[in-house]
Each structure stands twice: as structure tokens, then as C-alpha cells.
PDB file of C-alpha atoms in Angstrom:
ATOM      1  CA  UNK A  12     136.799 -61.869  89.236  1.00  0.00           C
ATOM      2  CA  UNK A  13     137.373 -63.416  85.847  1.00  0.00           C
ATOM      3  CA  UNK A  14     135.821 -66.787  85.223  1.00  0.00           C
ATOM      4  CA  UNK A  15     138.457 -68.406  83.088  1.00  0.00           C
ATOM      5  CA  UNK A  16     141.641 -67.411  81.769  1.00  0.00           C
ATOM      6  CA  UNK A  17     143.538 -68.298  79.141  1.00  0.00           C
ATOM      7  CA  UNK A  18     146.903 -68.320  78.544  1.00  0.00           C
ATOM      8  CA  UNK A  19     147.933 -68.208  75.333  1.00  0.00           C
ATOM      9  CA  UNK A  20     146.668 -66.194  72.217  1.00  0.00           C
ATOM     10  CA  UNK A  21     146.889 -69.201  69.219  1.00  0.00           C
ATOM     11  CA  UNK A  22     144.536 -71.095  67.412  1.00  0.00           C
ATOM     12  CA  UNK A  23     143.347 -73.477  70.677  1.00  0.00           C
ATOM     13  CA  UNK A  24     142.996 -70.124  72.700  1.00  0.00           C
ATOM     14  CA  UNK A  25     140.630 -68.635  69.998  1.00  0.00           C
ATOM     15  CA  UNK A  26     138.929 -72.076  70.275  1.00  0.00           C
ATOM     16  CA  UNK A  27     138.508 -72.709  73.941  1.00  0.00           C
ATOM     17  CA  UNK A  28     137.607 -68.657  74.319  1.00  0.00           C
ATOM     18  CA  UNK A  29     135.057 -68.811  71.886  1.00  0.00           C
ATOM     19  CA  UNK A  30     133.452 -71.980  73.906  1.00  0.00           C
ATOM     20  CA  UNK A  31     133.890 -70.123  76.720  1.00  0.00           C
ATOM     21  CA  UNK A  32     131.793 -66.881  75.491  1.00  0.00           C
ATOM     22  CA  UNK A  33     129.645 -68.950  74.503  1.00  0.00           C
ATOM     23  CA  UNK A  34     129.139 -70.682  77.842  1.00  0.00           C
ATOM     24  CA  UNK A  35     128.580 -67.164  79.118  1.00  0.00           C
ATOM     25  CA  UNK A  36     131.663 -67.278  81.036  1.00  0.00           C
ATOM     26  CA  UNK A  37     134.010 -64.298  81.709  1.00  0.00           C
ATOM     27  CA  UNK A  38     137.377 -64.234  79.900  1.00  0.00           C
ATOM     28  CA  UNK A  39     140.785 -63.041  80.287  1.00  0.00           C
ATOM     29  CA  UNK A  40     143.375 -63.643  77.526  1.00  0.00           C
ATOM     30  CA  UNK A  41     146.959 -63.665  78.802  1.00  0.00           C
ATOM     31  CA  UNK A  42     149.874 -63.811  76.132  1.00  0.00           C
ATOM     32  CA  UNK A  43     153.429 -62.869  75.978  1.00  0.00           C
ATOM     33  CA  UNK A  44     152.884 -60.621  72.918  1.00  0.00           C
ATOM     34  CA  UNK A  45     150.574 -58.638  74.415  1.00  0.00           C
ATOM     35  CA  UNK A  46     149.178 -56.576  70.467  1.00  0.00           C
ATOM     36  CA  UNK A  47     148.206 -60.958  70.023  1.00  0.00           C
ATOM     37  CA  UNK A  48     145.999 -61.134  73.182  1.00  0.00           C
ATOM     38  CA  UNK A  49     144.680 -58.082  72.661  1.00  0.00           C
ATOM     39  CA  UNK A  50     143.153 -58.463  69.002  1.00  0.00           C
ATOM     40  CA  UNK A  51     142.081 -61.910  70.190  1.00  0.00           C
ATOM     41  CA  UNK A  52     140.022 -60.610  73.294  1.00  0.00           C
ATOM     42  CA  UNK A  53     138.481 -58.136  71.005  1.00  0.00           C
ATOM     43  CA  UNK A  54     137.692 -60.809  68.318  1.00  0.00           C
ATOM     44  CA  UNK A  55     136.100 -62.751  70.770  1.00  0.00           C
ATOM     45  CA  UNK A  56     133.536 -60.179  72.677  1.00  0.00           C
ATOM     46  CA  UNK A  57     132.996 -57.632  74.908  1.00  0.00           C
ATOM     47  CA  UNK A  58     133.033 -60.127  78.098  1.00  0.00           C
ATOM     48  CA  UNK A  59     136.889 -60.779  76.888  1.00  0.00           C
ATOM     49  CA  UNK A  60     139.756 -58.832  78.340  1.00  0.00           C
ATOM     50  CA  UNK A  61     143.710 -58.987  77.512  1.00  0.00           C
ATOM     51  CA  UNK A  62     146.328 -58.656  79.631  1.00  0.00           C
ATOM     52  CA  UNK A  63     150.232 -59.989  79.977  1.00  0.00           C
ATOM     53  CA  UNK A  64     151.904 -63.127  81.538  1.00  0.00           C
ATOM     54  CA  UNK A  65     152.173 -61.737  85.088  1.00  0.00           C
ATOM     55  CA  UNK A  66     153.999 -64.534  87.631  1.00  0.00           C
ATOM     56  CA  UNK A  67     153.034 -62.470  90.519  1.00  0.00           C
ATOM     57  CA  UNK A  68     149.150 -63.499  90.469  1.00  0.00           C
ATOM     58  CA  UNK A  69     146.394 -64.434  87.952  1.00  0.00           C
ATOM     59  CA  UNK A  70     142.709 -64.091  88.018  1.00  0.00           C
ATOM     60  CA  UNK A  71     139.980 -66.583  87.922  1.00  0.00           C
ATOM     61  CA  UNK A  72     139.187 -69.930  88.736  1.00  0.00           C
ATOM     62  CA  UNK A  73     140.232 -71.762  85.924  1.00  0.00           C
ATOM     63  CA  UNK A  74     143.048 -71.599  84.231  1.00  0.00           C
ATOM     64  CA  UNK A  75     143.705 -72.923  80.690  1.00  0.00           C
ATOM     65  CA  UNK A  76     147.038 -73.376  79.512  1.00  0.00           C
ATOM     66  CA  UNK A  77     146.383 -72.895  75.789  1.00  0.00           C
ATOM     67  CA  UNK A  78     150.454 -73.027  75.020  1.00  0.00           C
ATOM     68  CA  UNK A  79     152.704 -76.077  74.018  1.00  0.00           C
ATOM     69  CA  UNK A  80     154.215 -78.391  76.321  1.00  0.00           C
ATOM     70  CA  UNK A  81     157.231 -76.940  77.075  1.00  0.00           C
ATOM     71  CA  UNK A  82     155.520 -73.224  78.015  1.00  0.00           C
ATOM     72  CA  UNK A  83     153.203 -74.911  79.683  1.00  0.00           C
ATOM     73  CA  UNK A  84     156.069 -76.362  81.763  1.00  0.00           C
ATOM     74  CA  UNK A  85     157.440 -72.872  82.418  1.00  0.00           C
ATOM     75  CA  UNK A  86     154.128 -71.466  83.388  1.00  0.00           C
ATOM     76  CA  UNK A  87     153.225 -73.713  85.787  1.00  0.00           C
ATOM     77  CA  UNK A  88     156.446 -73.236  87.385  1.00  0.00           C
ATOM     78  CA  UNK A  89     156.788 -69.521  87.260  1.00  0.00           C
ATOM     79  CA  UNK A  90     153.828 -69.005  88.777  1.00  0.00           C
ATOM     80  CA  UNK A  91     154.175 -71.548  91.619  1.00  0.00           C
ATOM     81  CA  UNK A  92     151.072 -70.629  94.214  1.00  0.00           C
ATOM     82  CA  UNK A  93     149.696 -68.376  92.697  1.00  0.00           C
ATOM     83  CA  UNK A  94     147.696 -71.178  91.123  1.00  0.00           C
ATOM     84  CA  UNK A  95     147.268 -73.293  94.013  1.00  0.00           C
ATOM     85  CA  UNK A  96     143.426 -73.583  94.926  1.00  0.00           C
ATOM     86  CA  UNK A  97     142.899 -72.907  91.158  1.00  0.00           C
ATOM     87  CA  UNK A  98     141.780 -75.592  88.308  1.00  0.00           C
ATOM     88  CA  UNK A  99     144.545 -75.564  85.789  1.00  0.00           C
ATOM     89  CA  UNK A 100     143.493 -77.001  82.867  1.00  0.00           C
ATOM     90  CA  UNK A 101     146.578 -78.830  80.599  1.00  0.00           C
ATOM     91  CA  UNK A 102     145.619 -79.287  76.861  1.00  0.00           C
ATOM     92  CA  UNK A 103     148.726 -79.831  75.800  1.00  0.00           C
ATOM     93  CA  UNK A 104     149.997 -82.732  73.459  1.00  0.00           C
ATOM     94  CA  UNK A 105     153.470 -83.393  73.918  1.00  0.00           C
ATOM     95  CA  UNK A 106     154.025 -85.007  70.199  1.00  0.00           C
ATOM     96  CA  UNK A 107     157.282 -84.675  68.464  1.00  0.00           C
ATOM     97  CA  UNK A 108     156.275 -82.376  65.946  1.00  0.00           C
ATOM     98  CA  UNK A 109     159.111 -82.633  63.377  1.00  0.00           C
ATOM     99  CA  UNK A 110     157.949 -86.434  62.625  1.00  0.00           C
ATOM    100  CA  UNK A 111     154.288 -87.230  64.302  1.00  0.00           C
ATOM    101  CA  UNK A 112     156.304 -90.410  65.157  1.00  0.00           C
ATOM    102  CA  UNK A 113     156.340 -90.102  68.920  1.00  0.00           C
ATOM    103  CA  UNK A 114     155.433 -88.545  72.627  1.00  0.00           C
ATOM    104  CA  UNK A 115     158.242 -86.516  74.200  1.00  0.00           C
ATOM    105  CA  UNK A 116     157.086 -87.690  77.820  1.00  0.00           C
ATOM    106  CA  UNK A 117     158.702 -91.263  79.134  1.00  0.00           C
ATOM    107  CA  UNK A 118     156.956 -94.536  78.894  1.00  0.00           C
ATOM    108  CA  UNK A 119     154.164 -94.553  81.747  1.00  0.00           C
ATOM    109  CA  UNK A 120     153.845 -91.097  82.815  1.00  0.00           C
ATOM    110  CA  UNK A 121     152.017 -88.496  80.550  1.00  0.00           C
ATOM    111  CA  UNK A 122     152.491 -83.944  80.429  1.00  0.00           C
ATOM    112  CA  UNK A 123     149.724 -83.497  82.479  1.00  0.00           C
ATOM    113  CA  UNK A 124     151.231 -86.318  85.246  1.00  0.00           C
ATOM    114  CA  UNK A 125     154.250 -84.081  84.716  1.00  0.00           C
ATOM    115  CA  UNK A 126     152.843 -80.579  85.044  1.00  0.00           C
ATOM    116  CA  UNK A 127     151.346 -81.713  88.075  1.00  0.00           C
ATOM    117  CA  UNK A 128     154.953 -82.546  89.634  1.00  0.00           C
ATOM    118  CA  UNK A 129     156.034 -79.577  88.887  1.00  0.00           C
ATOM    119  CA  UNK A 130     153.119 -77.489  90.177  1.00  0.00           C
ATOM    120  CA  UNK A 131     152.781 -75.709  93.642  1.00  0.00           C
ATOM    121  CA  UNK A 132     150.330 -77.799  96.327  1.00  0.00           C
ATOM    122  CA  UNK A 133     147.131 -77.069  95.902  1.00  0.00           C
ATOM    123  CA  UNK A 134     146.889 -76.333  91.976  1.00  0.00           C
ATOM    124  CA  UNK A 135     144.275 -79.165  90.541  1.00  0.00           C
ATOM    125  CA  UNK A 136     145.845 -80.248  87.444  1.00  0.00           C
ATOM    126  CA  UNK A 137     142.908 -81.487  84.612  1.00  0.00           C
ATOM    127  CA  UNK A 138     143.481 -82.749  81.320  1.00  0.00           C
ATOM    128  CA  UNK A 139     140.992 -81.797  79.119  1.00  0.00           C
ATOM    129  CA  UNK A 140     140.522 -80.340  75.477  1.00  0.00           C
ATOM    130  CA  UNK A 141     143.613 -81.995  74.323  1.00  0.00           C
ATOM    131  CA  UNK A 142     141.411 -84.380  71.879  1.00  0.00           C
ATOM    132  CA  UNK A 143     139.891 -81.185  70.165  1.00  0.00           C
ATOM    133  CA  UNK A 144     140.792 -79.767  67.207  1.00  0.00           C
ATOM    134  CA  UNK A 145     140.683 -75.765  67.232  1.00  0.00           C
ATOM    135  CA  UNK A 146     138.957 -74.945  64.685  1.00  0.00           C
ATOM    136  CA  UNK A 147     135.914 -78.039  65.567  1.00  0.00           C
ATOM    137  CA  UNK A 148     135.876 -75.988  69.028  1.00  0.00           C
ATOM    138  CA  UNK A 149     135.089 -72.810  67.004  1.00  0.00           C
ATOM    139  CA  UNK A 150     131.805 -74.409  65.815  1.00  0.00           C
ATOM    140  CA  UNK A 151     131.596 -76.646  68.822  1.00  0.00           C
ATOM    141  CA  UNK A 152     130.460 -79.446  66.559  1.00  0.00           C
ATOM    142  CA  UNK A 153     131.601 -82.227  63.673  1.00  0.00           C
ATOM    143  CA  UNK A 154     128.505 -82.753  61.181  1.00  0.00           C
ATOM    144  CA  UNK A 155     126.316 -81.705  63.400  1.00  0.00           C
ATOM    145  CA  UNK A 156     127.502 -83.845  66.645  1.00  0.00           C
ATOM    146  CA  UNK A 157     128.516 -81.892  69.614  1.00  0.00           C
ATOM    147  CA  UNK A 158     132.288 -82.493  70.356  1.00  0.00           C
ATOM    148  CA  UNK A 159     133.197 -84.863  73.413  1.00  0.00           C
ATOM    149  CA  UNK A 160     136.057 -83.612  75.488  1.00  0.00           C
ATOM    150  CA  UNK A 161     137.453 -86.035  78.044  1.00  0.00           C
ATOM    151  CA  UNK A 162     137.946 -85.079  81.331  1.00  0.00           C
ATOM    152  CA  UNK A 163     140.898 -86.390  83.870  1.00  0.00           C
ATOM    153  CA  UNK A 164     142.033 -85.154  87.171  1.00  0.00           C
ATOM    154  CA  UNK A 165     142.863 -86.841  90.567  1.00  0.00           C
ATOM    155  CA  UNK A 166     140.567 -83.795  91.690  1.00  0.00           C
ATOM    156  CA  UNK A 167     137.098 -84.493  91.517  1.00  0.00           C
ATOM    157  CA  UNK A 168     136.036 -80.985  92.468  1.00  0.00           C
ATOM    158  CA  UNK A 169     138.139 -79.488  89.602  1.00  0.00           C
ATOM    159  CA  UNK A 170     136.801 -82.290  87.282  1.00  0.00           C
ATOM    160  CA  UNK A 171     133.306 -81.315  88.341  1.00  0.00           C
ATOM    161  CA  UNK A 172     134.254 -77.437  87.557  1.00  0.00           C
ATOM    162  CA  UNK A 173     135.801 -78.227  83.832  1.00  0.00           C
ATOM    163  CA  UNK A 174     132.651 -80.902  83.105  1.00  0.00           C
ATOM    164  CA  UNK A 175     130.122 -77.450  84.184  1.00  0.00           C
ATOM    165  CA  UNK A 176     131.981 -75.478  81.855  1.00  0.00           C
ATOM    166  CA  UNK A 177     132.102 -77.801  79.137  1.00  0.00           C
ATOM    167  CA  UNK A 178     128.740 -78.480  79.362  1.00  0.00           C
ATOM    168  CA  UNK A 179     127.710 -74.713  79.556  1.00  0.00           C
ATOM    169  CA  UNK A 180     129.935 -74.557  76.488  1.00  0.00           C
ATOM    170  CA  UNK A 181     127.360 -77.027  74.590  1.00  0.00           C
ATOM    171  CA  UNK A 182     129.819 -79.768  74.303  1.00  0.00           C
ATOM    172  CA  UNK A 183     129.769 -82.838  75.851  1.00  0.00           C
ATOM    173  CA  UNK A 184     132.083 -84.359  78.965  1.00  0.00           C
ATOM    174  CA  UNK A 185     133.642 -87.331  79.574  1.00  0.00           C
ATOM    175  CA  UNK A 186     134.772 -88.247  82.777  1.00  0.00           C
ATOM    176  CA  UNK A 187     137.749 -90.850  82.041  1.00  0.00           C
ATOM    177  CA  UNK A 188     138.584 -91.198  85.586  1.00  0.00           C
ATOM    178  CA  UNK A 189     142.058 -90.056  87.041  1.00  0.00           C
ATOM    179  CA  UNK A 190     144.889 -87.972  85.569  1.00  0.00           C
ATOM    180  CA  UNK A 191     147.154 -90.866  84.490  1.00  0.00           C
ATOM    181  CA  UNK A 192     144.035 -91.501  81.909  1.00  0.00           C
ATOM    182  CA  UNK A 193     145.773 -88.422  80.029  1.00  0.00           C
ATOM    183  CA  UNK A 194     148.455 -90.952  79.242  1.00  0.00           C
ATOM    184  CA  UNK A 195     145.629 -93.012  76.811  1.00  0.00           C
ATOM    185  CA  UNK A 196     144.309 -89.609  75.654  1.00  0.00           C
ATOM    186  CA  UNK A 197     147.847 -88.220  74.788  1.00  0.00           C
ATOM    187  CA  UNK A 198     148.749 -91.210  73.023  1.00  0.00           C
ATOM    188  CA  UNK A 199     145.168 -91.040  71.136  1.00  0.00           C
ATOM    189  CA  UNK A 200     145.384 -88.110  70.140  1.00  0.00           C
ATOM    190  CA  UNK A 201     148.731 -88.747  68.341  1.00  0.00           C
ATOM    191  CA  UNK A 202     147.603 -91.422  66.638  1.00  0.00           C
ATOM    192  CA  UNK A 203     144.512 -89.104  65.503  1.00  0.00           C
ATOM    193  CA  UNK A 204     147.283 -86.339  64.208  1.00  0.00           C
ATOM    194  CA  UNK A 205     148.622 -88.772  62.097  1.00  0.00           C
ATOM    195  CA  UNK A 206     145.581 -88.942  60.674  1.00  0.00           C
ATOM    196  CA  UNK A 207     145.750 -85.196  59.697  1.00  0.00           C
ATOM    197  CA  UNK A 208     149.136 -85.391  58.338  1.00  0.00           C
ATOM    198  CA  UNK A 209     148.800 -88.292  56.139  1.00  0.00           C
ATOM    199  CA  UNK A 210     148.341 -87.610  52.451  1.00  0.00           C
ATOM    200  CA  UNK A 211     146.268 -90.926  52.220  1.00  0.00           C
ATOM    201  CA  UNK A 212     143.437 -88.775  54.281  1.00  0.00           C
ATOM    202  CA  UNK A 213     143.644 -86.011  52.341  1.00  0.00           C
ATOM    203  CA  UNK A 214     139.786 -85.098  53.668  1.00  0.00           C
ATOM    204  CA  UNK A 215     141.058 -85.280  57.012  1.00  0.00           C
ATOM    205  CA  UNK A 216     142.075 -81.657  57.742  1.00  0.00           C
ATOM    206  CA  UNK A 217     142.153 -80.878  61.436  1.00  0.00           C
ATOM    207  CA  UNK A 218     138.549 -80.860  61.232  1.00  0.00           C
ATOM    208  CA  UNK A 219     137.526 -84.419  62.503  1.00  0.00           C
ATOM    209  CA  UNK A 220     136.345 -85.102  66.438  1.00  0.00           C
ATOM    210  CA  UNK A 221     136.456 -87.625  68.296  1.00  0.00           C
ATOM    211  CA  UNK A 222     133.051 -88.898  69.609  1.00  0.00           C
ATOM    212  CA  UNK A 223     132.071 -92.036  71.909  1.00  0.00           C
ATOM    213  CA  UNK A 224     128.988 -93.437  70.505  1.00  0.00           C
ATOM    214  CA  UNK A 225     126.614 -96.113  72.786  1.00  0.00           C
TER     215      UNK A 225
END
């Protein structure tokens, strides 16, 4: 059985599967264009496979949805139980994209609060990596500091599972408490991409991380 699989074959699947080799973990890459996944699993190591989207069932215990908001809707729908006992993890940033200006999800609820609506019982929603720039989780570090990736789920066995893997990944956890935490971290992390896109940061090129010092 696979350890973790991602779906998706982008930047933030390149990132999160190169943590994950790295952690020693197992990996399957899943992808609609299925020439994508496969030149990414090879990229990434011999412990990587490739195979397609397949509704029917998917392998391993957690899942990463390394896709946009909207696909990550879909998936979690389309495969409906099939994920239920499973840790689905939701990186996903639903920020208008055409103006950096705004969320896409209503006042007080956040995309993981809604993936989890949508998803089957027993699938354990956890929002995680959604603070982490791709190409920082490459390296797994910002001048030398080991990137923090906060953690929230209403599961604490799934949040357990993802904190493991993160640190087994040599970056470092935090547990922010329950899933509607991802609506702080969603609305963070848009204020951080504006950051990015602003000309008056000109050094800021998706390269920064976040990190909680004490």
C-alpha cells in the first residue's frame, strides 16, 4: 500500500512529493494528464509511481489534494467513500486569482470547512501546506530555517498522521487547533500572496515562509 498520494502533477505536487521522498514515504502521483504524472513520479524517485484519477478507489493513507479549489471540490465528491477512513489533506487557497483582492469562500466558513461538507463520512479533512510556497517545500527551508506548516483538523488522529509526516519530512508542525483555524490561515496566506505580487517587494518572489518565532 502506498503511503501518500498525491493528486495533482503541478508545482505544489512536485513540492509536497519531494518532502515526502524525503520523509521516506511511499508515493503515488495521480493526475488527469497522465504523460504529467508520469514525468513527475520519475523526477521525483524510484519510491514514486504514476497513475490516473480513478473515482472507483485510491491507495494510501493520506491523501493530498495538490489541485485548486474548485478540483479539489470535484475530487472530493467524485470519489465519495472511497476516501472515508482516509486523511485528506486540503492545501488549497481559494483566492481570486484575477485580482489577489479576495477569498472565493463566504464570510465565516473557509475551503477546507467546505470540502469537508461535501465529503463522504468518515474522510478526515486537514488543512495543511496551504502557507507553503512550492518551490520553499523543494528545499524544505527559507535561509536556512526549516518551514512551519500549520496543521488543522477536527480529527486529532489525522492531525497526528499529517504532524508525523511533516516532521519525517524535516519541517516543522503546527498544531492550530480545529479546522475552522483554516479560515485565519486562508486569509493569511492571501495577505502573504499579495506580498508576492506587489512590485513594491520586488525581492519577494514566492520564495518567503512563514515561520512562528518564540
Amino acid at each position: 500500500m502506498t503511503d501518500i498520494v498525491i493528486i495533482g502533477s503541478g508545482n505544489m505536487a512536485r513540492g509536497i512529493g519531494t518532502r515526502a521522498v524525503a520523509a521516506g514515504r511511499s508515493v503515488q502521483i495521480l493526475g488527469q494528464d497522465l504523460a504529467k504524472a508520469a514525468a513527475l513520479a520519475a523526477e521525483l524517485g524510484a519510491s514514486v509511481t504514476s497513475g490516473p484519477v480513478d473515482f472507483a478507489a485510491v491507495d494510501g493513507d493520506i491523501v493530498v489534494l495538490a489541485v485548486p479549489y474548485d478540483a479539489a471540490r470535484a475530487l472530493v465528491t467524485g470519489y465519495g467513500a472511497a476516501l472515508a477512513g482516509k486523511t485528506v489533506i486540503d492545501i488549497t487557497n481559494p483566492v481570486d486569482f484575477t485580482t489577489f483582492d479576495s477569498l472565493t469562500v463566504a464570510p465565516g466558513t473557509s475551503a477546507a470547512e467546505e470540502l469537508a461538507k461535501l465529503a463522504a463520512d468518515g474522510v478526515n479533512i486537514v488543512k495543511a501546506f496551504n502557507t507553503t510556497f512550492a518551490g520553499t517545500l523543494v528545499t524544505g527551508s527559507v535561509s536556512g530555517q526549516p518551514l512551519d506548516v500549520f496543521v488543522a483538523s477536527d480529527s486529532d488522529t489525522a492531525k497526528a498522521a499529517v504532524e508525523s509526516f511533516v516532521i519525517d519530512a524535516g519541517l516543522n508542525p503546527i498544531d492550530v487547533g480545529p479546522l475552522r483555524r483554516a479560515r485565519e490561515l486562508e486569509g493569511f496566506q492571501l495577505l502573504i500572496m499579495t506580498l508576492q505580487v506587489n512590485p513594491a517587494h520586488a525581492s519577494y518572489n514566492w520564495n518567503t515562509g512563514l515561520k512562528v518565532l518564540a
